[in-house]
Tab-separated table of C-alpha atoms and ligand atoms in Angstrom:
chain	number	residue	atom	x	y	z
F	1	MET	CA	89.541	-32.300	-17.115
F	2	VAL	CA	91.267	-35.346	-15.775
F	3	PRO	CA	93.956	-33.966	-13.180
F	4	GLU	CA	96.507	-36.704	-13.564
F	5	LEU	CA	96.700	-36.269	-17.369
F	6	ALA	CA	96.828	-32.395	-16.866
F	7	SER	CA	99.962	-33.164	-14.839
F	8	ARG	CA	101.155	-35.564	-17.241
F	9	ALA	CA	100.659	-33.061	-20.105
F	10	HIS	CA	102.476	-30.680	-18.340
F	11	MET	CA	105.432	-33.184	-17.484
F	12	GLN	CA	105.921	-33.590	-21.067
F	13	ASN	CA	105.707	-30.073	-22.315
F	14	ILE	CA	107.400	-27.786	-20.043
F	15	VAL	CA	110.760	-28.493	-21.604
F	16	PRO	CA	109.790	-27.839	-25.154
F	17	VAL	CA	107.822	-24.920	-24.084
F	18	VAL	CA	110.685	-23.152	-22.160
F	19	ASP	CA	112.651	-23.991	-25.112
F	20	ALA	CA	110.441	-22.935	-27.926
F	21	ALA	CA	109.874	-19.440	-25.699
F	22	LEU	CA	113.432	-19.080	-25.558
F	23	LYS	CA	113.956	-19.401	-29.618
F	24	THR	CA	110.939	-17.037	-29.814
F	25	ALA	CA	112.096	-14.599	-27.744
F	26	ASN	CA	116.086	-15.152	-29.303
F	27	CYS	CA	117.425	-15.377	-26.072
F	28	SER	CA	119.037	-17.757	-23.585
F	29	LEU	CA	118.453	-18.688	-20.393
F	30	GLN	CA	121.543	-16.714	-19.114
F	31	ASP	CA	119.997	-13.758	-20.692
F	32	ILE	CA	117.060	-14.192	-18.218
F	33	ASP	CA	116.929	-12.093	-14.818
F	34	ALA	CA	114.570	-14.276	-12.960
F	35	ILE	CA	112.333	-17.119	-12.850
F	36	ALA	CA	108.493	-16.008	-12.673
F	37	PHE	CA	105.866	-18.967	-11.965
F	38	THR	CA	102.209	-19.801	-11.200
F	39	GLN	CA	101.890	-20.277	-7.384
F	40	ALA	CA	98.449	-20.134	-7.113
F	41	PRO	CA	95.453	-21.250	-7.803
F	42	GLY	CA	94.767	-24.228	-9.871
F	43	LEU	CA	95.315	-28.081	-10.507
F	44	ILE	CA	97.609	-28.588	-7.594
F	45	GLY	CA	99.133	-31.506	-9.864
F	46	SER	CA	100.126	-29.366	-12.449
F	47	LEU	CA	101.058	-26.315	-10.190
F	48	LEU	CA	103.602	-29.000	-8.323
F	49	VAL	CA	105.179	-29.560	-11.999
F	50	GLY	CA	105.372	-25.987	-12.823
F	51	THR	CA	106.851	-24.873	-9.270
F	52	GLN	CA	109.454	-27.551	-9.344
F	53	PHE	CA	110.712	-26.446	-12.545
F	54	ALA	CA	110.969	-23.160	-11.668
F	55	LYS	CA	112.946	-23.951	-8.561
F	56	SER	CA	115.507	-26.366	-10.356
F	57	LEU	CA	115.803	-23.414	-13.205
F	58	SER	CA	116.363	-20.416	-10.122
F	59	LEU	CA	118.504	-22.947	-8.300
F	60	ALA	CA	120.720	-24.111	-11.530
F	61	LEU	CA	121.331	-20.134	-13.170
F	62	ASP	CA	121.426	-18.700	-9.529
F	63	LYS	CA	118.676	-16.644	-10.525
F	64	PRO	CA	115.956	-15.020	-8.286
F	65	LEU	CA	112.681	-16.657	-8.318
F	66	ILE	CA	109.437	-15.014	-8.153
F	67	ALA	CA	105.946	-16.395	-7.259
F	68	VAL	CA	103.157	-15.306	-9.130
F	69	HIS	CA	99.430	-14.998	-8.239
F	70	HIS	CA	97.434	-16.398	-11.232
F	71	MET	CA	94.490	-13.695	-10.350
F	72	GLN	CA	96.685	-10.625	-9.915
F	73	ALA	CA	98.411	-11.956	-13.215
F	74	HIS	CA	94.995	-11.544	-15.183
F	75	VAL	CA	94.497	-8.224	-14.024
F	76	LEU	CA	98.030	-6.824	-15.039
F	77	ALA	CA	97.638	-8.740	-18.507
F	78	ASN	CA	96.234	-5.149	-19.297
F	79	LEU	CA	99.862	-3.690	-18.192
F	80	ILE	CA	101.321	-5.465	-21.400
F	81	PRO	CA	100.299	-3.150	-24.514
F	82	ASP	CA	102.235	0.102	-24.489
F	83	GLU	CA	98.866	2.020	-23.912
F	84	ARG	CA	98.464	1.273	-20.422
F	85	PRO	CA	95.679	2.145	-17.118
F	86	SER	CA	96.980	4.749	-15.142
F	87	PHE	CA	96.626	4.083	-11.714
F	88	PRO	CA	94.670	3.885	-9.900
F	89	PHE	CA	92.586	1.798	-11.859
F	90	LEU	CA	89.268	-0.936	-11.557
F	91	CYS	CA	89.356	-4.151	-13.100
F	92	LEU	CA	86.648	-6.696	-13.644
F	93	THR	CA	88.229	-10.196	-13.648
F	94	VAL	CA	85.799	-12.835	-14.981
F	95	SER	CA	87.311	-16.380	-15.460
F	96	GLY	CA	86.142	-19.990	-15.289
F	97	GLY	CA	87.010	-19.671	-11.511
F	98	HIS	CA	86.719	-16.505	-10.226
F	99	THR	CA	84.431	-13.085	-10.961
F	100	GLN	CA	86.030	-10.213	-9.573
F	101	ILE	CA	86.238	-6.215	-9.412
F	102	VAL	CA	90.090	-5.507	-7.985
F	103	ARG	CA	91.196	-1.906	-7.347
F	104	CYS	CA	95.022	-1.888	-8.460
F	105	ASP	CA	96.668	1.257	-6.906
F	106	SER	CA	99.910	0.163	-8.252
F	107	PRO	CA	100.929	-3.459	-10.147
F	108	THR	CA	101.952	-4.653	-6.886
F	109	ARG	CA	99.218	-3.017	-4.535
F	110	LEU	CA	95.497	-5.057	-5.520
F	111	THR	CA	91.980	-5.268	-3.403
F	112	VAL	CA	89.802	-7.199	-4.461
F	113	ILE	CA	86.821	-5.281	-3.284
F	114	GLY	CA	83.702	-6.900	-4.688
F	115	GLU	CA	83.613	-10.711	-5.988
F	116	THR	CA	80.946	-13.667	-6.602
F	117	ILE	CA	79.118	-15.305	-3.401
F	118	ASP	CA	78.531	-18.848	-5.784
F	119	ASP	CA	79.374	-19.321	-9.360
F	120	ALA	CA	81.989	-17.651	-11.535
F	121	ALA	CA	81.248	-15.925	-14.850
F	122	GLY	CA	82.671	-18.631	-16.844
F	123	GLU	CA	81.066	-21.049	-14.780
F	124	ALA	CA	77.862	-19.288	-15.687
F	125	PHE	CA	78.848	-19.966	-19.621
F	126	ASP	CA	79.703	-22.928	-19.552
F	127	LYS	CA	76.850	-24.456	-17.445
F	128	THR	CA	74.465	-22.930	-19.551
F	129	ALA	CA	76.346	-24.129	-22.480
F	130	LYS	CA	75.966	-27.833	-20.941
F	131	MET	CA	72.480	-27.332	-20.384
F	132	LEU	CA	71.790	-26.317	-24.312
F	133	GLY	CA	73.703	-29.519	-25.240
F	134	LEU	CA	77.168	-27.598	-25.971
F	135	PRO	CA	80.694	-28.788	-25.268
F	136	TYR	CA	82.999	-27.784	-23.196
F	137	PRO	CA	84.615	-25.043	-22.550
F	138	GLY	CA	80.854	-23.429	-23.579
F	139	GLY	CA	81.516	-19.728	-23.308
F	140	PRO	CA	83.533	-19.460	-26.873
F	141	LEU	CA	79.829	-21.069	-28.659
F	142	ILE	CA	77.803	-19.009	-26.807
F	143	ASP	CA	79.634	-16.021	-27.895
F	144	LYS	CA	78.922	-16.963	-31.519
F	145	HIS	CA	75.593	-18.209	-31.414
F	146	ALA	CA	74.810	-15.094	-29.284
F	147	ALA	CA	75.992	-13.035	-32.112
F	148	ARG	CA	73.190	-14.311	-34.249
F	149	GLY	CA	70.662	-13.987	-31.587
F	150	ASN	CA	68.166	-11.768	-30.495
F	151	PRO	CA	69.123	-11.003	-26.899
F	152	ASN	CA	65.536	-9.283	-26.307
F	153	ARG	CA	63.755	-12.399	-26.965
F	154	PHE	CA	63.713	-14.224	-23.698
F	155	THR	CA	64.043	-12.264	-20.017
F	156	PHE	CA	66.348	-13.898	-17.341
F	157	PRO	CA	65.959	-12.322	-13.955
F	158	GLU	CA	68.557	-10.064	-12.566
F	159	PRO	CA	69.994	-11.315	-8.944
F	160	GLN	CA	69.354	-8.399	-6.002
F	161	ILE	CA	72.735	-9.108	-4.449
F	162	ALA	CA	74.121	-6.062	-1.984
F	163	GLY	CA	77.379	-4.030	-2.348
F	164	LEU	CA	79.504	-4.994	-5.143
F	165	ASP	CA	79.265	-8.979	-5.221
F	166	PHE	CA	77.755	-10.939	-7.381
F	167	SER	CA	75.548	-14.076	-7.745
F	168	PHE	CA	75.296	-16.282	-10.805
F	169	SER	CA	73.523	-19.429	-9.652
F	170	GLY	CA	69.865	-17.957	-9.628
F	171	LEU	CA	70.396	-17.131	-13.322
F	172	LYS	CA	71.147	-20.992	-13.721
F	173	THR	CA	68.520	-22.078	-12.141
F	174	SER	CA	66.022	-20.127	-13.892
F	175	ILE	CA	67.568	-21.414	-17.226
F	176	LEU	CA	67.069	-24.682	-15.983
F	177	TYR	CA	63.194	-24.184	-15.369
F	178	PHE	CA	63.054	-21.940	-18.951
F	179	LEU	CA	64.648	-25.112	-20.308
F	180	LYS	CA	62.188	-27.787	-18.586
F	181	ASN	CA	59.269	-25.677	-19.663
F	182	ALA	CA	60.601	-25.944	-23.043
F	183	GLY	CA	60.544	-21.523	-23.175
F	184	ALA	CA	56.932	-21.628	-22.021
F	185	SER	CA	58.028	-19.519	-19.128
F	186	ASN	CA	61.448	-18.729	-17.485
F	187	LEU	CA	59.902	-18.328	-13.652
F	188	TYR	CA	60.424	-20.879	-11.672
F	189	LYS	CA	57.312	-22.944	-12.534
F	190	GLU	CA	57.439	-26.880	-12.270
F	191	GLU	CA	53.701	-27.641	-13.473
F	192	PHE	CA	54.392	-27.902	-16.810
F	193	LEU	CA	57.349	-30.113	-17.834
F	194	ALA	CA	58.098	-30.561	-21.541
F	195	ASP	CA	58.851	-34.013	-22.798
F	196	GLU	CA	62.774	-34.501	-24.163
F	197	GLU	CA	61.643	-34.166	-27.615
F	198	THR	CA	60.110	-30.682	-27.677
F	199	ARG	CA	62.522	-29.641	-25.214
F	200	ARG	CA	65.308	-30.502	-27.874
F	201	ARG	CA	63.409	-28.994	-30.816
F	202	PHE	CA	62.941	-26.024	-28.971
F	203	VAL	CA	66.647	-25.487	-28.179
F	204	GLU	CA	67.375	-26.480	-31.979
F	205	GLU	CA	65.280	-24.040	-32.988
F	206	ASN	CA	66.035	-21.203	-30.735
F	207	LEU	CA	69.456	-21.557	-30.265
F	208	ASP	CA	70.885	-18.341	-31.140
F	209	ASP	CA	67.786	-16.244	-29.500
F	210	ILE	CA	68.824	-18.246	-26.190
F	211	CYS	CA	72.038	-17.552	-26.019
F	212	ALA	CA	72.211	-13.975	-26.989
F	213	SER	CA	69.324	-13.518	-23.981
F	214	VAL	CA	71.519	-15.306	-21.574
F	215	GLN	CA	74.643	-13.808	-22.286
F	216	ALA	CA	72.649	-10.238	-21.841
F	217	ARG	CA	72.048	-10.944	-18.683
F	218	ILE	CA	75.535	-12.154	-18.030
F	219	ILE	CA	76.699	-9.064	-19.541
F	220	SER	CA	74.128	-6.834	-17.817
F	221	ILE	CA	75.006	-8.562	-14.058
F	222	LEU	CA	78.916	-7.687	-14.854
F	223	LEU	CA	78.480	-4.306	-16.218
F	224	ASN	CA	76.052	-3.195	-13.295
F	225	LYS	CA	78.518	-3.865	-10.841
F	226	LEU	CA	81.037	-2.455	-12.260
F	227	LYS	CA	79.287	0.974	-13.044
F	228	LYS	CA	78.337	0.637	-9.000
F	229	ALA	CA	82.057	0.204	-8.279
F	230	ALA	CA	83.237	3.244	-10.304
F	231	ALA	CA	80.582	5.665	-8.815
F	232	GLU	CA	81.671	4.338	-5.203
F	233	THR	CA	85.394	4.767	-6.044
F	234	GLY	CA	85.705	7.955	-8.310
F	235	ILE	CA	87.755	5.845	-10.442
F	236	SER	CA	87.621	6.472	-13.935
F	237	ASN	CA	90.303	4.364	-15.466
F	238	LEU	CA	88.283	1.017	-16.283
F	239	CYS	CA	89.832	-2.815	-17.306
F	240	LEU	CA	88.658	-6.092	-18.149
F	241	ALA	CA	90.570	-9.116	-17.715
F	242	GLY	CA	90.466	-13.364	-17.564
F	243	GLY	CA	89.062	-15.743	-20.189
F	244	VAL	CA	85.645	-14.064	-20.330
F	245	SER	CA	86.788	-11.136	-21.501
F	246	ALA	CA	87.563	-12.751	-24.630
F	247	ASN	CA	83.526	-12.541	-24.899
F	248	LYS	CA	82.964	-10.111	-28.082
F	249	GLY	CA	79.473	-9.296	-26.680
F	250	LEU	CA	81.063	-8.056	-23.194
F	251	ARG	CA	83.845	-6.303	-24.868
F	252	LYS	CA	81.652	-4.398	-27.230
F	253	ALA	CA	79.250	-3.371	-24.090
F	254	PHE	CA	81.723	-2.265	-21.693
F	255	THR	CA	83.177	-0.163	-24.431
F	256	GLU	CA	80.437	1.109	-24.816
F	257	LEU	CA	79.203	1.613	-21.304
F	258	GLY	CA	82.986	3.607	-20.980
F	259	GLU	CA	81.852	5.757	-23.485
F	260	LYS	CA	78.648	7.014	-21.858
F	261	GLN	CA	80.184	7.259	-18.512
F	262	GLY	CA	83.094	8.952	-19.577
F	263	TRP	CA	85.271	6.461	-18.587
F	264	LYS	CA	89.024	5.228	-20.056
F	265	THR	CA	88.816	1.857	-21.027
F	266	PHE	CA	91.158	-0.476	-21.663
F	267	ILE	CA	90.725	-4.716	-22.926
F	268	PRO	CA	93.489	-6.795	-22.970
F	269	ALA	CA	94.149	-8.192	-26.557
F	270	PHE	CA	92.432	-11.892	-27.268
F	271	GLU	CA	95.350	-13.952	-26.534
F	272	TYR	CA	96.078	-11.662	-23.229
F	273	CYS	CA	92.489	-12.656	-21.643
F	274	THR	CA	92.845	-16.506	-21.575
F	275	ASP	CA	94.936	-18.234	-19.594
F	276	ASN	CA	98.717	-17.372	-20.715
F	277	ALA	CA	102.118	-16.948	-19.768
F	278	ALA	CA	102.389	-13.368	-20.950
F	279	MET	CA	100.485	-12.338	-17.736
F	280	ILE	CA	102.816	-14.004	-15.555
F	281	ALA	CA	105.714	-12.766	-17.176
F	282	ILE	CA	104.640	-9.079	-16.658
F	283	THR	CA	103.635	-9.738	-13.175
F	284	GLY	CA	106.959	-11.450	-12.800
F	285	TYR	CA	108.526	-7.725	-14.107
F	286	TYR	CA	107.087	-5.704	-11.492
F	287	LYS	CA	107.462	-8.013	-8.664
F	288	PHE	CA	111.252	-8.019	-9.618
F	289	GLN	CA	111.496	-4.236	-9.664
F	290	ALA	CA	109.659	-4.502	-6.175
F	291	LYS	CA	112.535	-7.114	-5.052
F	292	ASP	CA	109.889	-9.491	-4.300
F	293	PHE	CA	111.739	-12.524	-4.210
F	294	THR	CA	110.565	-15.948	-3.167
F	295	GLU	CA	112.302	-18.343	-1.069
F	296	LEU	CA	113.639	-21.878	-2.271
F	297	SER	CA	110.989	-23.736	0.004
F	298	VAL	CA	107.719	-22.151	-1.759
F	299	SER	CA	105.222	-24.774	-1.989
F	300	PRO	CA	102.077	-24.418	-4.553
F	301	SER	CA	98.668	-23.480	-3.391
F	302	ALA	CA	95.393	-24.882	-5.145
F	303	ARG	CA	93.378	-22.425	-3.063
F	304	ALA	CA	92.694	-18.752	-4.353
F	305	GLU	CA	93.264	-16.532	-1.608
F	306	TRP	CA	95.592	-13.574	-2.269
O	401	LIG	O1	90.750	-17.197	-17.595
O	401	LIG	P1	90.574	-18.299	-18.326
O	401	LIG	O2	91.097	-18.934	-19.418
O	401	LIG	O3	90.673	-19.898	-17.331
O	401	LIG	C1	90.514	-19.692	-16.203
O	401	LIG	O4	91.446	-18.915	-15.111
O	401	LIG	O5	89.493	-20.199	-15.522
O	401	LIG	O6	88.838	-18.511	-18.521
O	401	LIG	C2	88.158	-20.016	-18.747
O	401	LIG	C3	86.406	-19.393	-18.971
O	401	LIG	C4	86.202	-20.541	-19.078
O	401	LIG	O7	84.559	-20.373	-18.421
O	401	LIG	C5	85.690	-20.257	-20.847
O	401	LIG	O8	84.414	-20.463	-21.076
O	401	LIG	C6	85.389	-18.511	-20.687
O	401	LIG	O9	86.614	-18.695	-20.080
O	401	LIG	N1	85.580	-18.375	-22.457
O	401	LIG	C7	84.499	-17.203	-22.418
O	401	LIG	C8	84.892	-16.830	-23.897
O	401	LIG	N2	86.145	-17.454	-23.899
O	401	LIG	C9	86.685	-17.862	-22.973
O	401	LIG	N3	83.258	-17.210	-22.222
O	401	LIG	C10	82.513	-16.166	-22.893
O	401	LIG	N4	82.610	-16.072	-24.062
O	401	LIG	C11	84.271	-16.417	-24.593
O	401	LIG	N5	84.149	-15.677	-25.888
O	402	LIG	ZN1	92.642	-17.899	-15.607
């Protein structure tokens, strides 16, 4: 991703996108009650374009401005369909930049009770894909190969992290050595290093099984912590959110675990899992109800605190 190109693409697309959205929704700018926009986190150049555009609309139309946090919006994507989780619920939010367990007591009262101390789950997918020679973003491709592979063929370690936090950096290192050794061992052994051709052939011949085995480990890391969070909080409404929740293996394992544990489980439709504008709109809707408006002096933030 080239930040300047992303900003320029935002400049080019923002007016046509808003026009198309209004046309699809069959309404005019005058029908809109408030302007919600993504304030954080993200690429600052793109956030500046969106923030400035939202401020201009708010000023021109004399409608309130609502700042939305991207990660809160991922969680609230679960409130888009008619069948919604009741409060309180727990949400496992898994994206390219975040991995969090969020306790949600109301649409505007969200608390992060666990998160990754290093890589995000999406990064674990994308970095694994890169090591396997697959293009970015690798998550969807690993998902596709994993569906044809044997998840028990190779074993990758599960990190021992206290509490409800996650870690994916050890998994990444173990995959690196596993590939360096062309699958001879997935222990941290450096004495045998396969030559590049052997490694390439090994990956080519075993791609489906490697993807299935890595994916199974990522899923078990995520769901074991979620199970722990549910047990500790006594909450039985459980949700998924974020780009990685588009993963077919995770969706299936989450639903099956929910059945076993007696949870009520919720997963947003595919199009509301990866980054989308509807999740910003639904968050804006709840903030509008709470009259949680923003001053015109607001500026965006690249960082993730919320
Ligand atoms: O939430 P998102 O669309 O953007 C961020 O806010 O980061 O998440 C993007 C991440 C990427 O790491 C991508 O590889 C991953 O979601 N992803 C998947 C799948 N679809 C997207 N990971 C695994 N399986 C998928 N099917
Ligand atoms: Zn996202």
